[in-house]
């Protein structure tokens, strides 16, 4: 009787632990609700600045149009932004990985339309 109780408790604990682990591992993309959030703007500005350095451009961020985040080892930001040089404004899809104080622009590609 006592053993069965302990065993049952053990099973319950194991199941809940596995459940929690699965939730952490199964990371999903979450839409960014507020594209004017200062941190989101900061990430977008970082992406434009990095791209300017890499490609010797002079783009400036106009605004963040939409975006999603995914939390894994760090947070991955996938943003659609509009940026312009002095003449034209274009849309880009940018991906930035942020881990504590480390950031890396992993993708910066023009969006069609
Ligand atoms: C960016 O825009 C494209 C084209 O409109 C859309 O398919 C995609 O879902 C958008 N991505 C994000 C992160 O908002
Ligand atoms: C940043 O991302 C690029 C592209 O994914 C990768 O090649 C590079 O190694 C990354 N840099 C760092 C410091 O992780």
PDB file of C-alpha atoms and ligand atoms in Angstrom:
ATOM      1  CA  UNK A   1       0.000   0.000   0.000  1.00  0.00           C
ATOM      2  CA  UNK A   2       2.708   2.452   1.019  1.00  0.00           C
ATOM      3  CA  UNK A   3       4.975   1.419  -1.863  1.00  0.00           C
ATOM      4  CA  UNK A   4       2.159   1.890  -4.347  1.00  0.00           C
ATOM      5  CA  UNK A   5       1.559   5.399  -3.062  1.00  0.00           C
ATOM      6  CA  UNK A   6       5.233   6.311  -3.388  1.00  0.00           C
ATOM      7  CA  UNK A   7       5.348   4.799  -6.863  1.00  0.00           C
ATOM      8  CA  UNK A   8       2.282   6.756  -7.918  1.00  0.00           C
ATOM      9  CA  UNK A   9       3.812   9.975  -6.586  1.00  0.00           C
ATOM     10  CA  UNK A  10       6.996   9.174  -8.507  1.00  0.00           C
ATOM     11  CA  UNK A  11       5.058   8.673 -11.750  1.00  0.00           C
ATOM     12  CA  UNK A  12       3.172  11.948 -11.237  1.00  0.00           C
ATOM     13  CA  UNK A  13       6.412  13.833 -10.587  1.00  0.00           C
ATOM     14  CA  UNK A  14       8.168  12.326 -13.614  1.00  0.00           C
ATOM     15  CA  UNK A  15       5.252  13.117 -15.897  1.00  0.00           C
ATOM     16  CA  UNK A  16       5.042  16.721 -14.774  1.00  0.00           C
ATOM     17  CA  UNK A  17       8.819  17.170 -15.111  1.00  0.00           C
ATOM     18  CA  UNK A  18       8.741  15.821 -18.665  1.00  0.00           C
ATOM     19  CA  UNK A  19       5.763  18.047 -19.396  1.00  0.00           C
ATOM     20  CA  UNK A  20       7.634  21.161 -18.284  1.00  0.00           C
ATOM     21  CA  UNK A  21      10.736  20.160 -20.275  1.00  0.00           C
ATOM     22  CA  UNK A  22       8.685  19.678 -23.428  1.00  0.00           C
ATOM     23  CA  UNK A  23       7.185  23.132 -23.062  1.00  0.00           C
ATOM     24  CA  UNK A  24      10.641  24.672 -22.871  1.00  0.00           C
ATOM     25  CA  UNK A  25      12.019  22.692 -25.827  1.00  0.00           C
ATOM     26  CA  UNK A  26       9.049  23.230 -28.137  1.00  0.00           C
ATOM     27  CA  UNK A  27       9.787  26.874 -28.890  1.00  0.00           C
ATOM     28  CA  UNK A  28       7.361  28.610 -31.170  1.00  0.00           C
ATOM     29  CA  UNK A  29       7.247  31.905 -33.016  1.00  0.00           C
ATOM     30  CA  UNK A  30       5.238  34.507 -31.142  1.00  0.00           C
ATOM     31  CA  UNK A  31       3.929  37.555 -33.005  1.00  0.00           C
ATOM     32  CA  UNK A  32       5.229  40.857 -31.680  1.00  0.00           C
ATOM     33  CA  UNK A  33       2.183  42.739 -30.420  1.00  0.00           C
ATOM     34  CA  UNK A  34       3.782  46.170 -30.170  1.00  0.00           C
ATOM     35  CA  UNK A  35       6.100  46.965 -33.085  1.00  0.00           C
ATOM     36  CA  UNK A  36       6.836  50.344 -31.472  1.00  0.00           C
ATOM     37  CA  UNK A  37       8.275  48.705 -28.365  1.00  0.00           C
ATOM     38  CA  UNK A  38      11.598  50.493 -27.716  1.00  0.00           C
ATOM     39  CA  UNK A  39      13.473  47.180 -27.510  1.00  0.00           C
ATOM     40  CA  UNK A  40      12.051  46.013 -30.856  1.00  0.00           C
ATOM     41  CA  UNK A  41      13.007  49.362 -32.431  1.00  0.00           C
ATOM     42  CA  UNK A  42      16.471  48.972 -30.925  1.00  0.00           C
ATOM     43  CA  UNK A  43      16.861  45.493 -32.477  1.00  0.00           C
ATOM     44  CA  UNK A  44      15.708  46.848 -35.871  1.00  0.00           C
ATOM     45  CA  UNK A  45      18.147  49.793 -35.650  1.00  0.00           C
ATOM     46  CA  UNK A  46      20.923  47.365 -34.779  1.00  0.00           C
ATOM     47  CA  UNK A  47      20.051  45.287 -37.887  1.00  0.00           C
ATOM     48  CA  UNK A  48      20.140  48.356 -40.167  1.00  0.00           C
ATOM     49  CA  UNK A  49      23.403  49.644 -38.658  1.00  0.00           C
ATOM     50  CA  UNK A  50      25.079  46.252 -39.036  1.00  0.00           C
ATOM     51  CA  UNK A  51      23.892  45.913 -42.624  1.00  0.00           C
ATOM     52  CA  UNK A  52      25.152  49.431 -43.387  1.00  0.00           C
ATOM     53  CA  UNK A  53      28.576  48.461 -42.038  1.00  0.00           C
ATOM     54  CA  UNK A  54      28.674  45.124 -43.887  1.00  0.00           C
ATOM     55  CA  UNK A  55      27.361  46.352 -47.233  1.00  0.00           C
ATOM     56  CA  UNK A  56      28.636  49.958 -47.050  1.00  0.00           C
ATOM     57  CA  UNK A  57      25.139  51.363 -47.296  1.00  0.00           C
ATOM     58  CA  UNK A  58      23.532  54.352 -45.666  1.00  0.00           C
ATOM     59  CA  UNK A  59      20.134  52.984 -44.746  1.00  0.00           C
ATOM     60  CA  UNK A  60      18.051  54.434 -41.947  1.00  0.00           C
ATOM     61  CA  UNK A  61      15.211  52.666 -40.197  1.00  0.00           C
ATOM     62  CA  UNK A  62      11.786  54.092 -41.034  1.00  0.00           C
ATOM     63  CA  UNK A  63       9.719  51.705 -38.940  1.00  0.00           C
ATOM     64  CA  UNK A  64       9.102  48.133 -37.923  1.00  0.00           C
ATOM     65  CA  UNK A  65       6.135  46.765 -39.878  1.00  0.00           C
ATOM     66  CA  UNK A  66       5.672  43.402 -38.170  1.00  0.00           C
ATOM     67  CA  UNK A  67       7.674  40.767 -36.392  1.00  0.00           C
ATOM     68  CA  UNK A  68       7.937  37.547 -34.466  1.00  0.00           C
ATOM     69  CA  UNK A  69      10.185  36.299 -31.694  1.00  0.00           C
ATOM     70  CA  UNK A  70      11.315  32.831 -30.721  1.00  0.00           C
ATOM     71  CA  UNK A  71      12.928  32.063 -27.374  1.00  0.00           C
ATOM     72  CA  UNK A  72      15.551  29.318 -27.395  1.00  0.00           C
ATOM     73  CA  UNK A  73      19.121  29.720 -26.163  1.00  0.00           C
ATOM     74  CA  UNK A  74      18.535  33.422 -26.682  1.00  0.00           C
ATOM     75  CA  UNK A  75      15.768  35.328 -28.399  1.00  0.00           C
ATOM     76  CA  UNK A  76      15.537  35.354 -32.171  1.00  0.00           C
ATOM     77  CA  UNK A  77      13.808  38.398 -33.665  1.00  0.00           C
ATOM     78  CA  UNK A  78      12.411  38.054 -37.166  1.00  0.00           C
ATOM     79  CA  UNK A  79      11.259  41.518 -38.246  1.00  0.00           C
ATOM     80  CA  UNK A  80       9.805  43.065 -41.355  1.00  0.00           C
ATOM     81  CA  UNK A  81      11.057  46.608 -41.476  1.00  0.00           C
ATOM     82  CA  UNK A  82      11.093  49.507 -43.834  1.00  0.00           C
ATOM     83  CA  UNK A  83      14.349  51.398 -44.254  1.00  0.00           C
ATOM     84  CA  UNK A  84      15.467  54.100 -46.631  1.00  0.00           C
ATOM     85  CA  UNK A  85      18.592  55.611 -48.069  1.00  0.00           C
ATOM     86  CA  UNK A  86      18.215  59.256 -48.999  1.00  0.00           C
ATOM     87  CA  UNK A  87      16.185  58.409 -52.084  1.00  0.00           C
ATOM     88  CA  UNK A  88      13.989  55.348 -51.726  1.00  0.00           C
ATOM     89  CA  UNK A  89      12.315  53.373 -48.988  1.00  0.00           C
ATOM     90  CA  UNK A  90      12.365  49.586 -49.156  1.00  0.00           C
ATOM     91  CA  UNK A  91      11.078  46.698 -47.101  1.00  0.00           C
ATOM     92  CA  UNK A  92      13.418  44.139 -45.615  1.00  0.00           C
ATOM     93  CA  UNK A  93      13.135  40.991 -43.570  1.00  0.00           C
ATOM     94  CA  UNK A  94      15.803  40.874 -40.880  1.00  0.00           C
ATOM     95  CA  UNK A  95      16.758  38.220 -38.348  1.00  0.00           C
ATOM     96  CA  UNK A  96      18.663  39.127 -35.198  1.00  0.00           C
ATOM     97  CA  UNK A  97      19.753  36.749 -32.448  1.00  0.00           C
ATOM     98  CA  UNK A  98      19.997  38.279 -28.994  1.00  0.00           C
ATOM     99  CA  UNK A  99      21.661  36.423 -26.128  1.00  0.00           C
ATOM    100  CA  UNK A 100      22.060  38.558 -23.000  1.00  0.00           C
ATOM    101  CA  UNK A 101      24.262  41.416 -24.259  1.00  0.00           C
ATOM    102  CA  UNK A 102      25.334  39.615 -27.413  1.00  0.00           C
ATOM    103  CA  UNK A 103      23.591  40.373 -30.703  1.00  0.00           C
ATOM    104  CA  UNK A 104      24.122  39.035 -34.187  1.00  0.00           C
ATOM    105  CA  UNK A 105      22.448  39.951 -37.438  1.00  0.00           C
ATOM    106  CA  UNK A 106      21.928  36.588 -39.133  1.00  0.00           C
ATOM    107  CA  UNK A 107      19.876  37.686 -42.122  1.00  0.00           C
ATOM    108  CA  UNK A 108      18.965  40.901 -43.948  1.00  0.00           C
ATOM    109  CA  UNK A 109      17.020  40.400 -47.158  1.00  0.00           C
ATOM    110  CA  UNK A 110      14.796  42.666 -49.266  1.00  0.00           C
ATOM    111  CA  UNK A 111      11.077  41.879 -49.209  1.00  0.00           C
ATOM    112  CA  UNK A 112       9.134  41.851 -52.439  1.00  0.00           C
ATOM    113  CA  UNK A 113       6.320  44.315 -52.746  1.00  0.00           C
TER     114      UNK A 113
HETATM  115  C1  LIG B   1       6.951  39.590 -43.417  1.00  0.00           C
HETATM  116  O1  LIG B   1       6.241  39.867 -44.578  1.00  0.00           O
HETATM  117  C2  LIG B   1       5.996  38.713 -45.380  1.00  0.00           C
HETATM  118  C3  LIG B   1       5.368  39.181 -46.685  1.00  0.00           C
HETATM  119  O2  LIG B   1       4.325  40.066 -46.457  1.00  0.00           O
HETATM  120  C4  LIG B   1       5.093  37.777 -44.601  1.00  0.00           C
HETATM  121  O3  LIG B   1       4.856  36.613 -45.342  1.00  0.00           O
HETATM  122  C5  LIG B   1       5.807  37.376 -43.302  1.00  0.00           C
HETATM  123  O4  LIG B   1       4.949  36.588 -42.513  1.00  0.00           O
HETATM  124  C6  LIG B   1       6.200  38.613 -42.521  1.00  0.00           C
HETATM  125  N1  LIG B   1       7.059  38.191 -41.433  1.00  0.00           N
HETATM  126  C7  LIG B   1       6.946  38.703 -40.207  1.00  0.00           C
HETATM  127  C8  LIG B   1       7.957  38.222 -39.230  1.00  0.00           C
HETATM  128  O5  LIG B   1       6.098  39.522 -39.883  1.00  0.00           O
HETATM  129  C1  LIG B   2      26.571  35.729 -36.864  1.00  0.00           C
HETATM  130  O1  LIG B   2      25.712  35.148 -37.809  1.00  0.00           O
HETATM  131  C2  LIG B   2      26.381  34.801 -39.020  1.00  0.00           C
HETATM  132  C3  LIG B   2      25.324  34.340 -40.008  1.00  0.00           C
HETATM  133  O2  LIG B   2      24.487  33.351 -39.453  1.00  0.00           O
HETATM  134  C4  LIG B   2      27.412  33.738 -38.712  1.00  0.00           C
HETATM  135  O3  LIG B   2      28.081  33.399 -39.887  1.00  0.00           O
HETATM  136  C5  LIG B   2      28.405  34.277 -37.697  1.00  0.00           C
HETATM  137  O4  LIG B   2      29.299  33.280 -37.336  1.00  0.00           O
HETATM  138  C6  LIG B   2      27.677  34.773 -36.468  1.00  0.00           C
HETATM  139  N1  LIG B   2      28.611  35.457 -35.598  1.00  0.00           N
HETATM  140  C7  LIG B   2      28.775  35.149 -34.319  1.00  0.00           C
HETATM  141  C8  LIG B   2      29.767  35.968 -33.593  1.00  0.00           C
HETATM  142  O5  LIG B   2      28.137  34.240 -33.788  1.00  0.00           O
END
